[in-house]
XYZ file of C-alpha atoms in Angstrom:
74
model
C 113.798 169.405 -130.785
C 116.372 171.866 -129.507
C 119.819 171.812 -131.011
C 123.008 172.888 -129.260
C 126.399 174.130 -130.382
C 129.744 174.072 -128.620
C 132.599 176.301 -129.716
C 136.364 176.094 -129.181
C 135.998 177.999 -125.875
C 133.452 175.417 -124.600
C 130.553 177.868 -124.824
C 127.349 175.883 -125.249
C 124.414 177.597 -126.926
C 120.879 176.312 -127.449
C 119.107 176.936 -130.752
C 115.446 176.406 -131.591
C 116.194 174.663 -134.902
C 119.075 173.148 -136.853
C 118.479 175.800 -139.501
C 119.524 178.483 -136.994
C 122.758 176.579 -136.340
C 124.043 176.325 -139.904
C 125.774 179.693 -139.868
C 127.542 179.353 -136.509
C 130.437 177.168 -137.615
C 130.445 175.534 -134.168
C 130.066 171.828 -133.394
C 126.404 170.798 -133.428
C 124.754 168.253 -131.132
C 121.359 167.268 -129.789
C 122.208 164.018 -128.004
C 124.705 162.930 -125.361
C 126.397 160.706 -127.916
C 126.923 163.616 -130.303
C 128.492 165.886 -127.681
C 130.741 162.997 -126.619
C 131.918 162.702 -130.235
C 132.564 166.459 -130.414
C 134.526 166.490 -127.170
C 136.472 163.363 -128.069
C 138.626 161.444 -125.611
C 139.906 164.629 -123.952
C 138.752 164.227 -120.349
C 140.364 167.550 -119.480
C 137.980 169.338 -121.850
C 135.030 167.467 -120.381
C 136.080 168.593 -116.884
C 136.423 172.192 -118.076
C 132.884 172.068 -119.460
C 131.498 170.462 -116.292
C 133.270 172.941 -114.023
C 131.871 175.866 -116.009
C 128.241 174.795 -115.510
C 126.421 177.142 -113.130
C 125.330 175.474 -109.908
C 127.471 172.357 -110.337
C 130.179 171.353 -107.899
C 133.577 171.572 -109.602
C 135.513 168.335 -109.838
C 139.277 167.870 -110.062
C 141.299 166.148 -112.746
C 142.481 162.613 -112.303
C 143.901 160.459 -115.065
C 141.551 157.755 -113.857
C 138.348 159.758 -114.218
C 136.092 158.681 -117.054
C 133.028 159.998 -118.804
C 130.932 157.529 -116.858
C 132.360 158.913 -113.607
C 131.419 162.443 -114.647
C 127.969 161.376 -115.788
C 127.272 160.137 -112.263
C 128.334 163.408 -110.605
C 125.505 165.236 -108.845
């Protein structure tokens, strides 16, 4: 199973194994639930991550937007 890290600048990196991740010092995740825990309730950070994804349509910030709303974005 691939393991991912996310750093303070929202850079997401894929790693072949958890062993390769140990030395990065970044937040580690391999499920949607784990990245949600790392991001926390900060919807602004979630929007920044989404808007940085290549090929995705950027979305604007609204205090009413939720993680479920973003999960349903194309």
